[in-house]
Tab-separated table of C-alpha atoms and ligand atoms in Angstrom:
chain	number	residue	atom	x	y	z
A	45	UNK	CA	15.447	6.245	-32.380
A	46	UNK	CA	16.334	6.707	-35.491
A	47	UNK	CA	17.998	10.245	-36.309
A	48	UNK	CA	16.290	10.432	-39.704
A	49	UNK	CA	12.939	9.663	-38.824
A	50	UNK	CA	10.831	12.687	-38.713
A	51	UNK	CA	9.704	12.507	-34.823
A	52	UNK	CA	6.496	13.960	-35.612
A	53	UNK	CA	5.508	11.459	-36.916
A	54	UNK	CA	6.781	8.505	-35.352
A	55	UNK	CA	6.178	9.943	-31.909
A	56	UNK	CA	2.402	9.859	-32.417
A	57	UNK	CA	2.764	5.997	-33.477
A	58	UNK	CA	4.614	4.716	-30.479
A	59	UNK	CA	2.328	6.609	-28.324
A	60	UNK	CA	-0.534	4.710	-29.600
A	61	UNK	CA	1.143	1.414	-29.077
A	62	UNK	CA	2.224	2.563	-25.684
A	63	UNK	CA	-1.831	2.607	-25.022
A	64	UNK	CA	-2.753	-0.406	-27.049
A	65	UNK	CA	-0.022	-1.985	-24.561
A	66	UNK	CA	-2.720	-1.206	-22.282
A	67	UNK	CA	-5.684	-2.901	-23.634
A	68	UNK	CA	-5.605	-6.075	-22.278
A	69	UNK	CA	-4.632	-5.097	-18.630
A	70	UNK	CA	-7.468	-2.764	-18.769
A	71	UNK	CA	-9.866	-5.570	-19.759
A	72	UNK	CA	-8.899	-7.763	-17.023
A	73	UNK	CA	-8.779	-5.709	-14.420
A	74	UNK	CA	-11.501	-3.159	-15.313
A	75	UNK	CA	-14.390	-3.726	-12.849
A	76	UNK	CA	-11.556	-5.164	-10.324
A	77	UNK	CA	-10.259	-4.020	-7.148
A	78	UNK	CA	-6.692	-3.324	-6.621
A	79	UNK	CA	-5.874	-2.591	-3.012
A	80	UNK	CA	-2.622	-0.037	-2.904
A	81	UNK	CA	-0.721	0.755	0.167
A	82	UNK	CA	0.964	3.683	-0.398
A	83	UNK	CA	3.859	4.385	1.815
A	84	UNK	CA	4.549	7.321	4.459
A	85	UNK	CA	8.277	7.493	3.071
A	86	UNK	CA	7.017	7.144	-0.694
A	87	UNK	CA	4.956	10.445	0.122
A	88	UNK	CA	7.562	12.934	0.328
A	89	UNK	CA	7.462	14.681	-3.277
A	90	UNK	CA	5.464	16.940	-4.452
A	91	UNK	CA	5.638	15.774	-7.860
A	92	UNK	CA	5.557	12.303	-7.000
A	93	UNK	CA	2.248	12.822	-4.904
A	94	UNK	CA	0.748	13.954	-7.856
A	95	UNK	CA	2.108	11.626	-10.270
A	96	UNK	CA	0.641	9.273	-7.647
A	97	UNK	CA	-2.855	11.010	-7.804
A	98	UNK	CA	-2.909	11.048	-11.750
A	99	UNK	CA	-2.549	7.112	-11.944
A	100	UNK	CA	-5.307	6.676	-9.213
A	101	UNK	CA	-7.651	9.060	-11.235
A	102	UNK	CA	-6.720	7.234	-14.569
A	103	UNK	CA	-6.741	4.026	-13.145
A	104	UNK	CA	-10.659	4.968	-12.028
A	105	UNK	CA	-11.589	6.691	-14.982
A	106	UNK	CA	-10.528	3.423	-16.915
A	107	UNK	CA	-12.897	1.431	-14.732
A	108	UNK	CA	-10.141	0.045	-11.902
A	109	UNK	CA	-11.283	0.036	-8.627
A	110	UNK	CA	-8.973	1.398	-6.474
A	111	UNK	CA	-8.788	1.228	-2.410
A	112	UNK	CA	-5.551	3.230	-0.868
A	113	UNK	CA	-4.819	2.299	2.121
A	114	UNK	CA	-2.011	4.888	3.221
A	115	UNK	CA	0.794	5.167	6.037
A	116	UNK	CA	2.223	8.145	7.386
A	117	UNK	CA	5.696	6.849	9.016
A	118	UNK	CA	7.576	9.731	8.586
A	119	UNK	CA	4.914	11.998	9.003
A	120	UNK	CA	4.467	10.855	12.424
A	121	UNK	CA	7.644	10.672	13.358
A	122	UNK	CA	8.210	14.298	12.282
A	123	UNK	CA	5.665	15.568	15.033
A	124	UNK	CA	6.425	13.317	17.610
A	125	UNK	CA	9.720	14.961	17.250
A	126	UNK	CA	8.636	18.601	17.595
A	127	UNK	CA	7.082	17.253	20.157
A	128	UNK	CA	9.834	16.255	22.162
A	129	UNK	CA	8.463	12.639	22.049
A	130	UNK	CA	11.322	9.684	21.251
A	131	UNK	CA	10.008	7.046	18.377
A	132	UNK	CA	10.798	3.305	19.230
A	133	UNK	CA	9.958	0.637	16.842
A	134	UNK	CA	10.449	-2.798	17.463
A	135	UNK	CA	10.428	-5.198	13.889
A	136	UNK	CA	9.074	-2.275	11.983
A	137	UNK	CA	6.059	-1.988	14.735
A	138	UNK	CA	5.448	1.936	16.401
A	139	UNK	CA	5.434	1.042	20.204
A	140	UNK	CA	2.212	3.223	20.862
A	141	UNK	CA	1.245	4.560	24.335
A	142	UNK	CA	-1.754	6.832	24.663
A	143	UNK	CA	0.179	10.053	23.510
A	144	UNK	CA	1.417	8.464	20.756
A	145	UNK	CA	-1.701	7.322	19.261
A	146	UNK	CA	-3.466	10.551	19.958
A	147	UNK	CA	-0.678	11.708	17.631
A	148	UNK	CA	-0.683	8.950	14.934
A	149	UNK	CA	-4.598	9.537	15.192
A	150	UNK	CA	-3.901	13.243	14.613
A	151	UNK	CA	-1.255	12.841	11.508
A	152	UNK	CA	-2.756	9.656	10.005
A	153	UNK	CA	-6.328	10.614	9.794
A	154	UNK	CA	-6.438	14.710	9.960
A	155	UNK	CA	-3.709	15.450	7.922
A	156	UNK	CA	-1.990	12.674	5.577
A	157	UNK	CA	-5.335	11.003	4.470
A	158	UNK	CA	-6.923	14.394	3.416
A	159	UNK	CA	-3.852	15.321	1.492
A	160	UNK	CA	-4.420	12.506	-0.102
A	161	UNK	CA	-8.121	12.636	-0.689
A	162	UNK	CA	-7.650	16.313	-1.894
A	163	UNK	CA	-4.603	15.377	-4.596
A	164	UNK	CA	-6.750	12.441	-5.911
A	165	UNK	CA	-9.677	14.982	-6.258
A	166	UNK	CA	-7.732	17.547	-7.767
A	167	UNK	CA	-7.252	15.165	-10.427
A	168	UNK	CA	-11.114	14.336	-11.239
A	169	UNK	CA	-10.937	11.620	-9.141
A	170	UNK	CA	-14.025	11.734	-5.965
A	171	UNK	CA	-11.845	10.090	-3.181
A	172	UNK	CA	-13.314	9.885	0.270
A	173	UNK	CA	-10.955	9.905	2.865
A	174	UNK	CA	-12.419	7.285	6.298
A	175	UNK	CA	-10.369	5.473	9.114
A	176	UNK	CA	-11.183	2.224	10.336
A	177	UNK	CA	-12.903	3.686	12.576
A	178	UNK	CA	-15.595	4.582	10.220
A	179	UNK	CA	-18.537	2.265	9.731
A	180	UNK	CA	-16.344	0.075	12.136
A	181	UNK	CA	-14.495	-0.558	8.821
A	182	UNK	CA	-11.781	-2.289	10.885
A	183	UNK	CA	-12.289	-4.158	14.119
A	184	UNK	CA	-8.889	-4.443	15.728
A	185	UNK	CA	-7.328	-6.338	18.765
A	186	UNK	CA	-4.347	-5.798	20.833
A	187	UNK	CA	-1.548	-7.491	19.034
A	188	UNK	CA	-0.113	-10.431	21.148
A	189	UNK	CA	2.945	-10.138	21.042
A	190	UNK	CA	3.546	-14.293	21.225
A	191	UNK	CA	1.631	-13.678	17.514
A	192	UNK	CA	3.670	-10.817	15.864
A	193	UNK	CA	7.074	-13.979	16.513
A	194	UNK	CA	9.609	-12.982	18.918
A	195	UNK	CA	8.092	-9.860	20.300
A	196	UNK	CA	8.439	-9.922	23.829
A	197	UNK	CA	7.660	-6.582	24.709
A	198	UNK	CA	4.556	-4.812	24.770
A	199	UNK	CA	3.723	-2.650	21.805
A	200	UNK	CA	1.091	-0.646	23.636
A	201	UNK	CA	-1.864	0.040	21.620
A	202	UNK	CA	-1.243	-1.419	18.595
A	203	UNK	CA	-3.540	-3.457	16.458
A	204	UNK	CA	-3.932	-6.583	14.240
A	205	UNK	CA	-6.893	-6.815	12.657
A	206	UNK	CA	-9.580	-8.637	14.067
A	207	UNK	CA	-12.282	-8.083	11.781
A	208	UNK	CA	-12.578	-6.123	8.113
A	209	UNK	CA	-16.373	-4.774	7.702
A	210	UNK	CA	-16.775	-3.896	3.786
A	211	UNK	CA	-20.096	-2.525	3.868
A	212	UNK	CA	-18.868	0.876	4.431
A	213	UNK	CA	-16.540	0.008	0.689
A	214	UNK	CA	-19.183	-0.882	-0.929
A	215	UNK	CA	-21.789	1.564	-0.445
A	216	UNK	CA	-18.632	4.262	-1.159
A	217	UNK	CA	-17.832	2.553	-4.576
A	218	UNK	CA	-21.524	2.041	-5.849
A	219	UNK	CA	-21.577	5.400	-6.144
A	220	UNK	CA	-17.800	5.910	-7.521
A	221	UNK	CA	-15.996	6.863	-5.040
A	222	UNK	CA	-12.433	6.059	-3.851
A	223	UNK	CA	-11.736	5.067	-0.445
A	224	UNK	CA	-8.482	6.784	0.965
A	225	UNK	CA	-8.442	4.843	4.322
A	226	UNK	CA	-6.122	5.394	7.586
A	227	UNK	CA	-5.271	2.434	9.105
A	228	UNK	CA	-6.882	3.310	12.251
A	229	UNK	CA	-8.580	0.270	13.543
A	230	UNK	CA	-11.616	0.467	16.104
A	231	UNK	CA	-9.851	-1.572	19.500
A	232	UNK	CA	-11.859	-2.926	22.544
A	233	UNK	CA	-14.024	-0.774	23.729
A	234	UNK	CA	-13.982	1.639	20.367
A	235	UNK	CA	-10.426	3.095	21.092
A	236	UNK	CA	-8.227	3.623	18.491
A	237	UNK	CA	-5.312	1.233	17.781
A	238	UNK	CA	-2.555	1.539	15.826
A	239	UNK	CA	-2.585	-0.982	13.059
A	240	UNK	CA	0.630	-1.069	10.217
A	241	UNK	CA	-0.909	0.287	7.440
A	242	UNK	CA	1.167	-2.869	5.701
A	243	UNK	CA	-0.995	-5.224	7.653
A	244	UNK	CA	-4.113	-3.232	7.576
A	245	UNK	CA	-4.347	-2.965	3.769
A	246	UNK	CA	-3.041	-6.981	3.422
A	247	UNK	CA	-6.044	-7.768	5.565
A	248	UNK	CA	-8.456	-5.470	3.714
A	249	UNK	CA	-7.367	-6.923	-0.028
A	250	UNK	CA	-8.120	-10.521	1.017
A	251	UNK	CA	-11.371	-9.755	2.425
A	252	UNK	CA	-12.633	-7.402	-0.560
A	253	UNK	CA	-11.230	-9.796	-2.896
A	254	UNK	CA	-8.688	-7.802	-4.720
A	255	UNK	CA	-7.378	-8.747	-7.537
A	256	UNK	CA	-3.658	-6.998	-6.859
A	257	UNK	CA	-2.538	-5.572	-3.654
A	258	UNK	CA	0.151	-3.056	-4.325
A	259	UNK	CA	2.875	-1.557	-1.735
A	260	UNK	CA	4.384	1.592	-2.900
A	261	UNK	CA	7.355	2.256	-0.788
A	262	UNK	CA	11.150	4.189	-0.487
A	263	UNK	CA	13.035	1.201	-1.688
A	264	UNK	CA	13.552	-0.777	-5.651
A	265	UNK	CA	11.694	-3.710	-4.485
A	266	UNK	CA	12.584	-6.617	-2.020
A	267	UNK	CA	15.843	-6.502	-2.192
A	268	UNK	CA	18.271	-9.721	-1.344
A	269	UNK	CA	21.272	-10.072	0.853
A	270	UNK	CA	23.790	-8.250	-1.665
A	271	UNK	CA	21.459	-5.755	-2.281
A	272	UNK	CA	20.523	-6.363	-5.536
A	273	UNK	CA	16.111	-5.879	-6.354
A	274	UNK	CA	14.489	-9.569	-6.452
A	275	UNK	CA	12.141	-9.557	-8.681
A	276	UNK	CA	9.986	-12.278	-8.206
A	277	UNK	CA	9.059	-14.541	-4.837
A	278	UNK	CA	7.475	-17.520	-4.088
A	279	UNK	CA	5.479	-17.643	-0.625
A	280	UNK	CA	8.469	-20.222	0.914
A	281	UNK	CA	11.223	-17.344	-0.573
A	282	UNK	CA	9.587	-14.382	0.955
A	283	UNK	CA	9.355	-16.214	4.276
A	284	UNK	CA	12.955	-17.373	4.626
A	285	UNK	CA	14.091	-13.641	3.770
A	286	UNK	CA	12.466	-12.854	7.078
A	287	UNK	CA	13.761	-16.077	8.898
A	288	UNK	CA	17.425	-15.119	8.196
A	289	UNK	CA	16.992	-11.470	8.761
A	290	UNK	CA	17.354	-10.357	5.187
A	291	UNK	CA	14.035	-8.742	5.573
A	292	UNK	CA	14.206	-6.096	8.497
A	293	UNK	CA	12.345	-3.387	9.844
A	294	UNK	CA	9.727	-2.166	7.736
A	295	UNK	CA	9.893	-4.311	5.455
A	296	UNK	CA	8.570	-7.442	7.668
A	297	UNK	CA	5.185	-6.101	7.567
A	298	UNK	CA	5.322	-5.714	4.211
A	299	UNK	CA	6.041	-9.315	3.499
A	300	UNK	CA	3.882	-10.496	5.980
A	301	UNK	CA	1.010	-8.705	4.976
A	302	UNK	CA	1.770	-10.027	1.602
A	303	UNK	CA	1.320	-13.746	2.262
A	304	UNK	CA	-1.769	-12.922	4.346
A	305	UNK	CA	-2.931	-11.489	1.424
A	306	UNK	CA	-2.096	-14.700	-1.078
A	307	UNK	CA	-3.721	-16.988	1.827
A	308	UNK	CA	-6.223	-15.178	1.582
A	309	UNK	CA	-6.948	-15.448	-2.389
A	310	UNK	CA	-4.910	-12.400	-3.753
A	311	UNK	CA	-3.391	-13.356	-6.766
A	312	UNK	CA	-0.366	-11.246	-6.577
A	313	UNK	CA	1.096	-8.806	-4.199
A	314	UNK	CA	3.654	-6.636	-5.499
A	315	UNK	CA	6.387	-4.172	-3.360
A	316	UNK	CA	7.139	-1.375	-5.638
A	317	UNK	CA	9.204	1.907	-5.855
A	318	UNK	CA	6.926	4.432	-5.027
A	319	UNK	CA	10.032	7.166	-6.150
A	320	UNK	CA	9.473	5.822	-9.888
A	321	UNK	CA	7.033	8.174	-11.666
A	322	UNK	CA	4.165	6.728	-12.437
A	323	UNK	CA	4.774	3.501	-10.780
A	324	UNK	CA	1.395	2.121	-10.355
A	325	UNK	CA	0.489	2.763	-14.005
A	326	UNK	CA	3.551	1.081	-14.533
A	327	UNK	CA	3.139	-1.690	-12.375
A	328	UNK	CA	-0.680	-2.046	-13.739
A	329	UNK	CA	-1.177	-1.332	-17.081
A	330	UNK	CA	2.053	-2.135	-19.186
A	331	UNK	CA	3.972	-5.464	-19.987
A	332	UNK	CA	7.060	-4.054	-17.798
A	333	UNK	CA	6.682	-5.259	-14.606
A	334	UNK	CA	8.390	-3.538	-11.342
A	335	UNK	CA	9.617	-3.916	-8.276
A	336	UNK	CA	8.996	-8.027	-6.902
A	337	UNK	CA	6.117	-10.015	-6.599
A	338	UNK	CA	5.150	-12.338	-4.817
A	339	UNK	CA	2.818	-15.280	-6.713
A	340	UNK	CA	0.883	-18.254	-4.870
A	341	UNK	CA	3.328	-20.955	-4.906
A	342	UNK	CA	0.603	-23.303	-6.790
A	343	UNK	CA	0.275	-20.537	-9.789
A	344	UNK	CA	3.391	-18.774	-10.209
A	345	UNK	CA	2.071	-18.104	-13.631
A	346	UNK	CA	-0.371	-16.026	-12.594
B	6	ATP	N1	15.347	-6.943	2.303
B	6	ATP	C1	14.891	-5.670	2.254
B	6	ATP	N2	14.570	-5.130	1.054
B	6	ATP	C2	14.106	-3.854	0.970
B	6	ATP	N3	13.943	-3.029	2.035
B	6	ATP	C3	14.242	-3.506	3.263
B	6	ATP	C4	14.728	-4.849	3.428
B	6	ATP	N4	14.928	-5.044	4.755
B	6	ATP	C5	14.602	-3.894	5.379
B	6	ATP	N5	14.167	-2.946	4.514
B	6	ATP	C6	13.732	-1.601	4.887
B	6	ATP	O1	12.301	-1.471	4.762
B	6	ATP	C7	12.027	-0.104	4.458
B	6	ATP	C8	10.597	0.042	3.932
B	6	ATP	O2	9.662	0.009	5.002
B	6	ATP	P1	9.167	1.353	5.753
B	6	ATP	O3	8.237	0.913	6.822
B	6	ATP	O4	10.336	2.189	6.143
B	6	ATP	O5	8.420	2.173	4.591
B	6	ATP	P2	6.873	2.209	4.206
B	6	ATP	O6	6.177	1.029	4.804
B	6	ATP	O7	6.841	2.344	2.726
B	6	ATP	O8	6.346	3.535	4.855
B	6	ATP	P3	5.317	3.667	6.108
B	6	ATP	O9	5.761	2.696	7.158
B	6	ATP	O10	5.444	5.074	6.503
B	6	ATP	O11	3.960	3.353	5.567
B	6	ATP	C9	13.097	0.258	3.464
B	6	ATP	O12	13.309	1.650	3.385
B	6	ATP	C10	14.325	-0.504	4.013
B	6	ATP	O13	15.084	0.328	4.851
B	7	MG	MG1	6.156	0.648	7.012
């Protein structure tokens, strides 16, 4: 800036331009849903939880629809510890036996999603914090392990989704409020299964038509094989980082989930630092893009 301009005054001005910056991505996605996943390891601030909390209220105050769909990795994993109980995860996947689950039940669904639910409200927003257990929101089966490509172990009881029922959605956001939802699906015979929140909130923007699906996670983006952030993907790019092991762990769901998502009519998925302040209003309502997306090979313009 200028050293001689009175900051007063020019302060004011760019602020306003930083909101008119806004205009247009408010009109076109005002009335929209925009499905966020909002990592367990992009949780662990206080300030960024609430930085977190102020874009969803904004966001909904501006006429966004948002649905979080949260994890609770190292949440979990903190408990389990105490106690005394090992974590295994095979390709990013929790191997889940029944004391497991009660725990990821316990974590997931008692404590991170009303922390969530209470920051949001704090804020103005009215969040209402379900699992897919509620309303039978989401039907799961055992995941196969011939499905989930190269698994040959049994996972125990976790999930893929089976089914997404959105009446539960839309009767919460006819009358404004925010669905905060633990990926908790309902399992044969109503148990719970564990289902990556990754895959659960892929599967949930496709079938209530999102308009973005969002990943907030611990990391800059997809990143490549040096390292470096990639900033934008095609479908056949974000699949052959996970054919040559590029993409590990946690971050195979993430991609998967993603392409599920553009198969199933997303637009755009985007994997973004949830560490950034502000990252979602970032991500959503200004010309500066984060993180990578991923576009539908047909419209990368999109
Ligand atoms: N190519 C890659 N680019 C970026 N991150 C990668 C890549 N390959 C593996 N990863 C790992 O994926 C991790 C992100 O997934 P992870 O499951 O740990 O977090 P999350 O999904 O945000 O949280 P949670 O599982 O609790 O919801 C990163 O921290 C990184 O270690
Ligand atoms: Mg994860």
């Amino acid at each position: 800036m200028n050293e001689h301009c009175d900051s007063t005054s020019v302060a004011p001005a760019m602020r306003a331009e930083i909101l008119v910056e806004a205009l247009p991505y408010i009109r076109s996605f005002s009335g929209k849903r925009i499905v966020i996943k909002l990592g367990g390891s992009a949780m662990t601030r206080e300030s960024l939880k609430k930085n977190f909390a102020e874009d969803i209220a904004l966001i909904s105050f501006i006429g966004i629809k948002p649905i979080i769909v949260h994890g609770g990795g190292p949440q979990i994993g903190a408990l389990l510890k105490k106690l005394g109980k090992e974590s295994r995860f095979v390709k990013g996947l929790r191997v889940t036996d029944e004391e497991t689950m009660d725990v990821v039940e316990m974590v997931l669904v008692g404590k991170v999603n009303k922390d969530v639910v209470s920051m949001v409200n704090h804020l103005g927003g009215k969040a209402v914090g379900i699992s897919g257990r509620d309303g039978s929101l989401i039907k799961a089966r055992k995941a196969q392990p011939a499905r989930l490509a190269g698994l040959d172990e049994d996972l125990g009881l976790v999930g893929e989704v089976d089914r997404i029922n959105p009446e539960l959605i839309d009767s919460l956001e006819e009358h404004g409020f925010i669905p905060v939802i633990a990926p908790v699906g309902a399992g044969p015979g109503e148990k719970p299964y564990n289902i990556n929140a990754d895959t659960a909130a892929g599967a949930l923007s496709a079938s209530l038509s999102a308009e973005k699906f969002i990943l907030l996670t611990d990391v800059p983006g997809v990143m490549d094989a040096d390292n470096n952030l990639i900033s934008s993907l095609t479908e056949d790019q974000a699949a052959e980082l996970i054919r040559s092991g590029v993409a590990s762990e946690g971050m195979i769901p993430k991609i998967r989930c993603c392409l599920s998502a553009l198969r199933g009519g997303v637009p755009k998925a985007h994997v973004i630092d949830g560490r950034v302040p502000h990252a979602l209003l970032l991500e959503i309502l200004t010309d500066q893009g984060i993180g990578t997306q991923i576009v539908r090979e047909k419209d990368p313009g999109l």
